[in-house]
Amino acid sequence: MPELPEVEVVRAGLVSVVAGRRIAAVQVLHPRPVRRHLSGPEGFSAELLGRTFGEPRRRGKFLWLPFTDGDAVLAHLGMSGQFRVNEPGSPDARNTRIRFAFDDAGPELRFIDQRMFGGLSLSVGGAELPPEISHIARDPFDPDFDLDAVTAKIRKRRSGIKHVILDQGVVSGIGNIYADEALWRSRLHWARPADSLSRKQVRELLSHAHQVMADALAQGGTSFDALYVNVNGSSGRHALNVYGREGRPCKRCGTPIVRERFMNRSSHLCPRCQRKR
Ligand SMILES: [Zn+2]
């Protein structure tokens, strides 16, 4: 599952590709990625025709491609959704599902999705913020992110701190990997009740989450999953400190990293640096 830095890499890569370009044709090669669109694949193609893209936007892990008319295409990357840019007439990569051609006859935008949990949908009135994701809180990269308000909200919750920072209605963009990384940087155990933490601890945790994602972004994302690639087909090279490092020494104290069960996933932590107390 791509997390915020990976989605931001995709967004940034799409700016020069789509902004200001008018759609000349949309070919839906498989109906599943447009299953959220009520009028089906033909309707999706017909309704997008002739529209001009603005600059792609993102909130948390959600990406949308606004049109200059106020609507947008909301992209669900799911487990394996990707965008690629290809010259018209060039062969499709495997699992190409949707192809956009533009009236300038320049490079096409193609949506590729192996497992097809993702897809694209037309979001009416969604250019500024798609109504489908209006319940998603601002992420730490958002200029209007309110650190004090989010800190206060988190400290009212009794659940374990990791559970709370993964709640996309509280703060968006933090997924399992970066939650583990931020908790390790903050020396906090994932199960610590959120309301037992000081304001300083929560502020520091949010800053670490922001920083670890910014570091990943600066390095083109994290190469944890070969399915995830940017629009050029290359993956990032950000190194992780704790996630996926079970049994290997903590980079701070040398104690072997452990993996604990968390929801249906796992949490990686240093049992010495991150005590439950
Ligand atoms: Zn340690």
PDB file of C-alpha atoms and ligand atoms in Angstrom:
ATOM      1  CA  MET A   1       0.000   0.000   0.000  1.00  0.00           C
ATOM      2  CA  PRO A   2       1.570   3.320  -0.975  1.00  0.00           C
ATOM      3  CA  GLU A   3       1.833   5.810   1.866  1.00  0.00           C
ATOM      4  CA  LEU A   4       1.961   9.605   1.745  1.00  0.00           C
ATOM      5  CA  PRO A   5       5.534  10.023   0.417  1.00  0.00           C
ATOM      6  CA  GLU A   6       4.943   7.561  -2.388  1.00  0.00           C
ATOM      7  CA  VAL A   7       1.656   9.225  -3.357  1.00  0.00           C
ATOM      8  CA  GLU A   8       3.342  12.642  -3.243  1.00  0.00           C
ATOM      9  CA  VAL A   9       6.093  11.373  -5.574  1.00  0.00           C
ATOM     10  CA  VAL A  10       3.364  10.317  -8.008  1.00  0.00           C
ATOM     11  CA  ARG A  11       1.533  13.643  -7.637  1.00  0.00           C
ATOM     12  CA  ALA A  12       4.654  15.701  -8.221  1.00  0.00           C
ATOM     13  CA  GLY A  13       5.532  13.556 -11.231  1.00  0.00           C
ATOM     14  CA  LEU A  14       2.109  14.153 -12.760  1.00  0.00           C
ATOM     15  CA  VAL A  15       2.137  17.963 -12.548  1.00  0.00           C
ATOM     16  CA  SER A  16       4.115  18.562 -15.716  1.00  0.00           C
ATOM     17  CA  VAL A  17       2.380  15.651 -17.441  1.00  0.00           C
ATOM     18  CA  VAL A  18      -1.273  16.638 -17.091  1.00  0.00           C
ATOM     19  CA  ALA A  19      -1.633  20.284 -16.010  1.00  0.00           C
ATOM     20  CA  GLY A  20      -3.175  22.403 -18.745  1.00  0.00           C
ATOM     21  CA  ARG A  21      -3.732  19.490 -21.136  1.00  0.00           C
ATOM     22  CA  ARG A  22      -7.083  18.728 -22.753  1.00  0.00           C
ATOM     23  CA  ILE A  23      -8.343  15.141 -23.004  1.00  0.00           C
ATOM     24  CA  ALA A  24      -8.886  13.909 -26.577  1.00  0.00           C
ATOM     25  CA  ALA A  25      -9.715  10.268 -25.789  1.00  0.00           C
ATOM     26  CA  VAL A  26     -10.124   7.945 -22.820  1.00  0.00           C
ATOM     27  CA  GLN A  27      -9.863   4.218 -23.407  1.00  0.00           C
ATOM     28  CA  VAL A  28     -10.980   1.946 -20.602  1.00  0.00           C
ATOM     29  CA  LEU A  29      -9.343  -1.426 -21.212  1.00  0.00           C
ATOM     30  CA  HIS A  30     -10.838  -3.164 -18.160  1.00  0.00           C
ATOM     31  CA  PRO A  31     -14.106  -2.206 -16.459  1.00  0.00           C
ATOM     32  CA  ARG A  32     -12.997  -2.905 -12.896  1.00  0.00           C
ATOM     33  CA  PRO A  33     -10.881   0.216 -12.259  1.00  0.00           C
ATOM     34  CA  VAL A  34     -13.906   2.412 -13.140  1.00  0.00           C
ATOM     35  CA  ARG A  35     -16.411   0.330 -11.140  1.00  0.00           C
ATOM     36  CA  ARG A  36     -17.176   3.317  -8.896  1.00  0.00           C
ATOM     37  CA  HIS A  37     -18.405   5.239 -11.930  1.00  0.00           C
ATOM     38  CA  LEU A  38     -22.171   4.711 -12.207  1.00  0.00           C
ATOM     39  CA  SER A  39     -22.492   5.115 -15.974  1.00  0.00           C
ATOM     40  CA  GLY A  40     -19.840   2.466 -16.609  1.00  0.00           C
ATOM     41  CA  PRO A  41     -16.700   2.513 -18.778  1.00  0.00           C
ATOM     42  CA  GLU A  42     -18.386   4.175 -21.789  1.00  0.00           C
ATOM     43  CA  GLY A  43     -19.895   6.867 -19.583  1.00  0.00           C
ATOM     44  CA  PHE A  44     -16.548   7.462 -17.914  1.00  0.00           C
ATOM     45  CA  SER A  45     -14.841   7.997 -21.283  1.00  0.00           C
ATOM     46  CA  ALA A  46     -17.632  10.197 -22.647  1.00  0.00           C
ATOM     47  CA  GLU A  47     -17.858  12.407 -19.566  1.00  0.00           C
ATOM     48  CA  LEU A  48     -14.124  13.087 -19.416  1.00  0.00           C
ATOM     49  CA  LEU A  49     -13.723  13.940 -23.077  1.00  0.00           C
ATOM     50  CA  GLY A  50     -12.754  17.551 -23.805  1.00  0.00           C
ATOM     51  CA  ARG A  51     -11.961  18.446 -20.192  1.00  0.00           C
ATOM     52  CA  THR A  52      -8.687  20.139 -19.225  1.00  0.00           C
ATOM     53  CA  PHE A  53      -6.648  19.024 -16.240  1.00  0.00           C
ATOM     54  CA  GLY A  54      -5.392  21.456 -13.613  1.00  0.00           C
ATOM     55  CA  GLU A  55      -2.583  20.719 -11.165  1.00  0.00           C
ATOM     56  CA  PRO A  56      -2.828  17.340  -9.356  1.00  0.00           C
ATOM     57  CA  ARG A  57      -3.513  17.538  -5.624  1.00  0.00           C
ATOM     58  CA  ARG A  58      -3.194  15.291  -2.604  1.00  0.00           C
ATOM     59  CA  ARG A  59      -4.452  14.951   0.950  1.00  0.00           C
ATOM     60  CA  GLY A  60      -2.909  12.171   3.027  1.00  0.00           C
ATOM     61  CA  LYS A  61      -2.723   9.126   0.784  1.00  0.00           C
ATOM     62  CA  PHE A  62      -5.461  10.393  -1.554  1.00  0.00           C
ATOM     63  CA  LEU A  63      -4.635  11.823  -4.939  1.00  0.00           C
ATOM     64  CA  TRP A  64      -6.939  13.673  -7.294  1.00  0.00           C
ATOM     65  CA  LEU A  65      -6.550  15.265 -10.691  1.00  0.00           C
ATOM     66  CA  PRO A  66      -8.690  18.430 -10.783  1.00  0.00           C
ATOM     67  CA  PHE A  67     -10.243  19.691 -13.980  1.00  0.00           C
ATOM     68  CA  THR A  68     -10.370  23.401 -14.724  1.00  0.00           C
ATOM     69  CA  ASP A  69     -14.212  23.135 -14.692  1.00  0.00           C
ATOM     70  CA  GLY A  70     -14.377  22.317 -10.952  1.00  0.00           C
ATOM     71  CA  ASP A  71     -14.724  18.527 -11.178  1.00  0.00           C
ATOM     72  CA  ALA A  72     -11.864  16.043 -10.698  1.00  0.00           C
ATOM     73  CA  VAL A  73     -10.711  12.494 -11.259  1.00  0.00           C
ATOM     74  CA  LEU A  74     -10.173  10.834  -7.893  1.00  0.00           C
ATOM     75  CA  ALA A  75      -7.419   8.216  -8.022  1.00  0.00           C
ATOM     76  CA  HIS A  76      -7.479   5.222  -5.706  1.00  0.00           C
ATOM     77  CA  LEU A  77      -4.048   3.625  -5.999  1.00  0.00           C
ATOM     78  CA  GLY A  78      -5.125   0.652  -3.877  1.00  0.00           C
ATOM     79  CA  MET A  79      -2.378  -1.945  -3.561  1.00  0.00           C
ATOM     80  CA  SER A  80      -0.834  -1.672  -6.995  1.00  0.00           C
ATOM     81  CA  GLY A  81      -2.221   1.322  -8.935  1.00  0.00           C
ATOM     82  CA  GLN A  82       0.332   3.334 -10.894  1.00  0.00           C
ATOM     83  CA  PHE A  83       0.419   6.099 -13.476  1.00  0.00           C
ATOM     84  CA  ARG A  84       2.824   5.995 -16.386  1.00  0.00           C
ATOM     85  CA  VAL A  85       3.604   8.415 -19.157  1.00  0.00           C
ATOM     86  CA  ASN A  86       4.134   6.957 -22.612  1.00  0.00           C
ATOM     87  CA  GLU A  87       4.428   8.203 -26.168  1.00  0.00           C
ATOM     88  CA  PRO A  88       1.249   7.663 -28.196  1.00  0.00           C
ATOM     89  CA  GLY A  89       1.326   4.333 -30.023  1.00  0.00           C
ATOM     90  CA  SER A  90       3.993   2.837 -27.754  1.00  0.00           C
ATOM     91  CA  PRO A  91       3.139  -0.645 -26.454  1.00  0.00           C
ATOM     92  CA  ASP A  92       1.159  -0.872 -23.235  1.00  0.00           C
ATOM     93  CA  ALA A  93       2.932  -2.041 -20.105  1.00  0.00           C
ATOM     94  CA  ARG A  94       1.420  -5.160 -18.552  1.00  0.00           C
ATOM     95  CA  ASN A  95      -1.838  -4.537 -16.677  1.00  0.00           C
ATOM     96  CA  THR A  96      -2.550  -1.211 -18.386  1.00  0.00           C
ATOM     97  CA  ARG A  97      -6.205  -0.484 -17.584  1.00  0.00           C
ATOM     98  CA  ILE A  98      -6.969   3.063 -18.730  1.00  0.00           C
ATOM     99  CA  ARG A  99      -5.314   5.244 -21.360  1.00  0.00           C
ATOM    100  CA  PHE A 100      -5.698   9.027 -21.681  1.00  0.00           C
ATOM    101  CA  ALA A 101      -4.758  10.748 -24.951  1.00  0.00           C
ATOM    102  CA  PHE A 102      -4.521  14.523 -25.242  1.00  0.00           C
ATOM    103  CA  ASP A 103      -5.414  16.864 -28.069  1.00  0.00           C
ATOM    104  CA  ASP A 104      -1.817  18.118 -28.295  1.00  0.00           C
ATOM    105  CA  ALA A 105      -0.894  14.590 -29.486  1.00  0.00           C
ATOM    106  CA  GLY A 106       1.840  14.518 -26.813  1.00  0.00           C
ATOM    107  CA  PRO A 107       2.584  11.756 -24.286  1.00  0.00           C
ATOM    108  CA  GLU A 108      -0.337   9.665 -23.022  1.00  0.00           C
ATOM    109  CA  LEU A 109      -1.204   9.077 -19.392  1.00  0.00           C
ATOM    110  CA  ARG A 110      -1.802   5.435 -18.581  1.00  0.00           C
ATOM    111  CA  PHE A 111      -3.221   3.871 -15.436  1.00  0.00           C
ATOM    112  CA  ILE A 112      -1.758   0.492 -14.619  1.00  0.00           C
ATOM    113  CA  ASP A 113      -3.108  -1.776 -11.903  1.00  0.00           C
ATOM    114  CA  GLN A 114      -2.169  -5.393 -11.460  1.00  0.00           C
ATOM    115  CA  ARG A 115      -4.463  -6.336  -8.608  1.00  0.00           C
ATOM    116  CA  MET A 116      -7.203  -3.784  -9.348  1.00  0.00           C
ATOM    117  CA  PHE A 117      -8.151  -2.858  -5.801  1.00  0.00           C
ATOM    118  CA  GLY A 118      -7.678   0.711  -6.996  1.00  0.00           C
ATOM    119  CA  GLY A 119      -9.310   2.701  -9.724  1.00  0.00           C
ATOM    120  CA  LEU A 120     -10.356   6.088 -11.025  1.00  0.00           C
ATOM    121  CA  SER A 121     -13.653   7.892 -10.559  1.00  0.00           C
ATOM    122  CA  LEU A 122     -15.123  11.218 -11.621  1.00  0.00           C
ATOM    123  CA  SER A 123     -15.664  13.419  -8.583  1.00  0.00           C
ATOM    124  CA  VAL A 124     -18.312  16.032  -9.311  1.00  0.00           C
ATOM    125  CA  GLY A 125     -17.282  19.339  -7.756  1.00  0.00           C
ATOM    126  CA  GLY A 126     -14.125  17.690  -6.440  1.00  0.00           C
ATOM    127  CA  ALA A 127     -11.431  20.011  -7.800  1.00  0.00           C
ATOM    128  CA  GLU A 128     -10.762  21.718  -4.451  1.00  0.00           C
ATOM    129  CA  LEU A 129     -11.470  18.640  -2.269  1.00  0.00           C
ATOM    130  CA  PRO A 130     -13.458  15.629  -3.504  1.00  0.00           C
ATOM    131  CA  PRO A 131     -16.597  15.170  -1.344  1.00  0.00           C
ATOM    132  CA  GLU A 132     -15.763  11.442  -1.239  1.00  0.00           C
ATOM    133  CA  ILE A 133     -12.744  12.230   0.968  1.00  0.00           C
ATOM    134  CA  SER A 134     -14.041  15.244   2.905  1.00  0.00           C
ATOM    135  CA  HIS A 135     -13.868  13.202   6.142  1.00  0.00           C
ATOM    136  CA  ILE A 136     -10.092  12.819   5.727  1.00  0.00           C
ATOM    137  CA  ALA A 137      -8.150  15.105   8.065  1.00  0.00           C
ATOM    138  CA  ARG A 138      -5.344  17.350   6.855  1.00  0.00           C
ATOM    139  CA  ASP A 139      -1.899  15.736   6.722  1.00  0.00           C
ATOM    140  CA  PRO A 140       1.258  17.166   8.356  1.00  0.00           C
ATOM    141  CA  PHE A 141       2.449  18.550   4.994  1.00  0.00           C
ATOM    142  CA  ASP A 142      -0.702  20.654   4.587  1.00  0.00           C
ATOM    143  CA  PRO A 143       0.043  24.383   5.105  1.00  0.00           C
ATOM    144  CA  ASP A 144      -3.196  24.557   7.139  1.00  0.00           C
ATOM    145  CA  PHE A 145      -2.323  21.566   9.354  1.00  0.00           C
ATOM    146  CA  ASP A 146      -3.000  22.700  12.947  1.00  0.00           C
ATOM    147  CA  LEU A 147      -0.420  20.966  15.154  1.00  0.00           C
ATOM    148  CA  ASP A 148      -1.923  22.224  18.434  1.00  0.00           C
ATOM    149  CA  ALA A 149      -5.484  21.221  17.542  1.00  0.00           C
ATOM    150  CA  VAL A 150      -4.434  17.759  16.335  1.00  0.00           C
ATOM    151  CA  THR A 151      -2.281  17.253  19.442  1.00  0.00           C
ATOM    152  CA  ALA A 152      -5.240  18.121  21.672  1.00  0.00           C
ATOM    153  CA  LYS A 153      -7.535  15.778  19.713  1.00  0.00           C
ATOM    154  CA  ILE A 154      -5.062  12.890  20.018  1.00  0.00           C
ATOM    155  CA  ARG A 155      -4.626  13.391  23.760  1.00  0.00           C
ATOM    156  CA  LYS A 156      -8.363  12.956  24.325  1.00  0.00           C
ATOM    157  CA  ARG A 157      -8.282   9.407  22.996  1.00  0.00           C
ATOM    158  CA  ARG A 158      -7.842   6.345  25.203  1.00  0.00           C
ATOM    159  CA  SER A 159      -6.721   3.965  22.440  1.00  0.00           C
ATOM    160  CA  GLY A 160      -3.118   3.024  21.835  1.00  0.00           C
ATOM    161  CA  ILE A 161      -1.156   5.854  20.255  1.00  0.00           C
ATOM    162  CA  LYS A 162      -0.438   3.976  17.023  1.00  0.00           C
ATOM    163  CA  HIS A 163      -4.115   3.242  16.518  1.00  0.00           C
ATOM    164  CA  VAL A 164      -4.887   6.951  16.961  1.00  0.00           C
ATOM    165  CA  ILE A 165      -2.258   8.289  14.547  1.00  0.00           C
ATOM    166  CA  LEU A 166      -3.419   5.777  11.923  1.00  0.00           C
ATOM    167  CA  ASP A 167      -6.956   7.199  12.160  1.00  0.00           C
ATOM    168  CA  GLN A 168      -7.210   9.221   8.936  1.00  0.00           C
ATOM    169  CA  GLY A 169      -9.962  11.333  10.483  1.00  0.00           C
ATOM    170  CA  VAL A 170      -7.515  12.600  13.124  1.00  0.00           C
ATOM    171  CA  VAL A 171      -4.396  13.087  11.015  1.00  0.00           C
ATOM    172  CA  SER A 172      -4.044  11.734   7.501  1.00  0.00           C
ATOM    173  CA  GLY A 173      -1.149  10.258   5.568  1.00  0.00           C
ATOM    174  CA  ILE A 174       0.483   8.207   8.319  1.00  0.00           C
ATOM    175  CA  GLY A 175       0.364   4.499   7.514  1.00  0.00           C
ATOM    176  CA  ASN A 176       1.739   1.415   9.235  1.00  0.00           C
ATOM    177  CA  ILE A 177       5.328   1.836   8.079  1.00  0.00           C
ATOM    178  CA  TYR A 178       5.799   5.508   8.939  1.00  0.00           C
ATOM    179  CA  ALA A 179       3.872   5.091  12.205  1.00  0.00           C
ATOM    180  CA  ASP A 180       6.436   2.490  13.308  1.00  0.00           C
ATOM    181  CA  GLU A 181       9.299   4.716  12.175  1.00  0.00           C
ATOM    182  CA  ALA A 182       7.917   7.788  13.979  1.00  0.00           C
ATOM    183  CA  LEU A 183       7.252   5.810  17.179  1.00  0.00           C
ATOM    184  CA  TRP A 184      10.816   4.483  17.104  1.00  0.00           C
ATOM    185  CA  ARG A 185      12.219   8.015  16.678  1.00  0.00           C
ATOM    186  CA  SER A 186      10.013   9.142  19.596  1.00  0.00           C
ATOM    187  CA  ARG A 187      10.914   6.119  21.770  1.00  0.00           C
ATOM    188  CA  LEU A 188       7.236   5.323  22.285  1.00  0.00           C
ATOM    189  CA  HIS A 189       5.585   1.902  22.437  1.00  0.00           C
ATOM    190  CA  TRP A 190       2.690   1.595  19.984  1.00  0.00           C
ATOM    191  CA  ALA A 191       0.213   0.496  22.671  1.00  0.00           C
ATOM    192  CA  ARG A 192       0.732   3.458  25.010  1.00  0.00           C
ATOM    193  CA  PRO A 193      -2.708   5.013  25.625  1.00  0.00           C
ATOM    194  CA  ALA A 194      -2.849   8.331  23.750  1.00  0.00           C
ATOM    195  CA  ASP A 195      -4.297  10.102  26.779  1.00  0.00           C
ATOM    196  CA  SER A 196      -1.279   9.067  28.882  1.00  0.00           C
ATOM    197  CA  LEU A 197       1.136  11.060  26.725  1.00  0.00           C
ATOM    198  CA  SER A 198       2.193  14.632  27.401  1.00  0.00           C
ATOM    199  CA  ARG A 199       1.509  17.435  24.941  1.00  0.00           C
ATOM    200  CA  LYS A 200       5.246  17.561  24.236  1.00  0.00           C
ATOM    201  CA  GLN A 201       5.389  13.818  23.465  1.00  0.00           C
ATOM    202  CA  VAL A 202       2.495  14.012  21.022  1.00  0.00           C
ATOM    203  CA  ARG A 203       3.848  17.134  19.301  1.00  0.00           C
ATOM    204  CA  GLU A 204       7.231  15.442  18.991  1.00  0.00           C
ATOM    205  CA  LEU A 205       5.643  12.282  17.575  1.00  0.00           C
ATOM    206  CA  LEU A 206       3.763  14.283  14.939  1.00  0.00           C
ATOM    207  CA  SER A 207       6.948  16.159  14.076  1.00  0.00           C
ATOM    208  CA  HIS A 208       8.797  12.869  13.718  1.00  0.00           C
ATOM    209  CA  ALA A 209       6.039  11.473  11.506  1.00  0.00           C
ATOM    210  CA  HIS A 210       6.322  14.578   9.337  1.00  0.00           C
ATOM    211  CA  GLN A 211      10.122  14.360   9.285  1.00  0.00           C
ATOM    212  CA  VAL A 212      10.326  10.655   8.458  1.00  0.00           C
ATOM    213  CA  MET A 213       7.895  11.124   5.592  1.00  0.00           C
ATOM    214  CA  ALA A 214       9.793  14.210   4.395  1.00  0.00           C
ATOM    215  CA  ASP A 215      13.031  12.180   4.453  1.00  0.00           C
ATOM    216  CA  ALA A 216      11.378   9.407   2.453  1.00  0.00           C
ATOM    217  CA  LEU A 217      10.006  11.948   0.010  1.00  0.00           C
ATOM    218  CA  ALA A 218      13.423  13.546  -0.463  1.00  0.00           C
ATOM    219  CA  GLN A 219      14.705  10.131  -1.484  1.00  0.00           C
ATOM    220  CA  GLY A 220      11.890   9.336  -3.878  1.00  0.00           C
ATOM    221  CA  GLY A 221       9.835   7.190  -1.514  1.00  0.00           C
ATOM    222  CA  THR A 222      10.595   3.914   0.192  1.00  0.00           C
ATOM    223  CA  SER A 223      11.447   0.861  -1.848  1.00  0.00           C
ATOM    224  CA  PHE A 224       9.521  -1.557   0.389  1.00  0.00           C
ATOM    225  CA  ASP A 225       7.362  -2.848  -2.400  1.00  0.00           C
ATOM    226  CA  ALA A 226       8.399  -3.615  -5.957  1.00  0.00           C
ATOM    227  CA  LEU A 227       4.822  -2.893  -7.059  1.00  0.00           C
ATOM    228  CA  TYR A 228       5.224   0.713  -6.085  1.00  0.00           C
ATOM    229  CA  VAL A 229       7.000   2.896  -8.622  1.00  0.00           C
ATOM    230  CA  ASN A 230       6.827   6.507  -9.717  1.00  0.00           C
ATOM    231  CA  VAL A 231       5.684   7.690 -13.144  1.00  0.00           C
ATOM    232  CA  ASN A 232       9.074   6.808 -14.634  1.00  0.00           C
ATOM    233  CA  GLY A 233       8.824   3.236 -13.383  1.00  0.00           C
ATOM    234  CA  SER A 234      11.621   3.572 -10.820  1.00  0.00           C
ATOM    235  CA  SER A 235      11.264   3.034  -7.089  1.00  0.00           C
ATOM    236  CA  GLY A 236      12.593   4.990  -4.133  1.00  0.00           C
ATOM    237  CA  ARG A 237      15.573   4.154  -1.948  1.00  0.00           C
ATOM    238  CA  HIS A 238      14.654   5.433   1.497  1.00  0.00           C
ATOM    239  CA  ALA A 239      16.040   3.190   4.244  1.00  0.00           C
ATOM    240  CA  LEU A 240      13.899   2.281   7.245  1.00  0.00           C
ATOM    241  CA  ASN A 241      15.127   2.168  10.852  1.00  0.00           C
ATOM    242  CA  VAL A 242      12.688  -0.311  12.342  1.00  0.00           C
ATOM    243  CA  TYR A 243       9.932  -1.440   9.986  1.00  0.00           C
ATOM    244  CA  GLY A 244      10.698  -4.844   8.466  1.00  0.00           C
ATOM    245  CA  ARG A 245      13.904  -5.174  10.541  1.00  0.00           C
ATOM    246  CA  GLU A 246      12.786  -7.928  12.920  1.00  0.00           C
ATOM    247  CA  GLY A 247      15.778  -9.582  14.628  1.00  0.00           C
ATOM    248  CA  ARG A 248      18.252  -6.987  13.381  1.00  0.00           C
ATOM    249  CA  PRO A 249      19.962  -4.604  15.830  1.00  0.00           C
ATOM    250  CA  CYS A 250      18.294  -1.347  16.795  1.00  0.00           C
ATOM    251  CA  LYS A 251      20.322   1.417  15.143  1.00  0.00           C
ATOM    252  CA  ARG A 252      20.311   3.301  18.446  1.00  0.00           C
ATOM    253  CA  CYS A 253      21.043   0.678  21.127  1.00  0.00           C
ATOM    254  CA  GLY A 254      21.777  -2.600  19.330  1.00  0.00           C
ATOM    255  CA  THR A 255      18.891  -4.566  20.880  1.00  0.00           C
ATOM    256  CA  PRO A 256      17.234  -6.861  18.326  1.00  0.00           C
ATOM    257  CA  ILE A 257      14.068  -5.335  16.808  1.00  0.00           C
ATOM    258  CA  VAL A 258      10.895  -7.283  17.543  1.00  0.00           C
ATOM    259  CA  ARG A 259       7.667  -7.630  15.629  1.00  0.00           C
ATOM    260  CA  GLU A 260       4.387  -7.650  17.522  1.00  0.00           C
ATOM    261  CA  ARG A 261       0.911  -8.319  16.230  1.00  0.00           C
ATOM    262  CA  PHE A 262      -1.116  -5.176  15.723  1.00  0.00           C
ATOM    263  CA  MET A 263      -4.654  -5.339  14.310  1.00  0.00           C
ATOM    264  CA  ASN A 264      -4.251  -7.544  11.223  1.00  0.00           C
ATOM    265  CA  ARG A 265      -0.768  -6.252  10.631  1.00  0.00           C
ATOM    266  CA  SER A 266       2.390  -5.905  12.660  1.00  0.00           C
ATOM    267  CA  SER A 267       4.294  -3.369  14.659  1.00  0.00           C
ATOM    268  CA  HIS A 268       8.070  -3.268  14.672  1.00  0.00           C
ATOM    269  CA  LEU A 269       9.828  -1.807  17.679  1.00  0.00           C
ATOM    270  CA  CYS A 270      12.931  -1.812  19.837  1.00  0.00           C
ATOM    271  CA  PRO A 271      11.913  -3.441  23.160  1.00  0.00           C
ATOM    272  CA  ARG A 272      14.569  -1.427  24.987  1.00  0.00           C
ATOM    273  CA  CYS A 273      14.056   2.043  23.494  1.00  0.00           C
ATOM    274  CA  GLN A 274      10.274   1.735  23.319  1.00  0.00           C
ATOM    275  CA  ARG A 275       9.066   0.415  26.648  1.00  0.00           C
ATOM    276  CA  LYS A 276       5.387  -0.094  27.296  1.00  0.00           C
ATOM    277  CA  ARG A 277       5.745   0.929  30.962  1.00  0.00           C
TER     278      ARG A 277
HETATM  279 ZN    ZN B   1      16.877   0.528  20.783  1.00  0.00          ZN
END
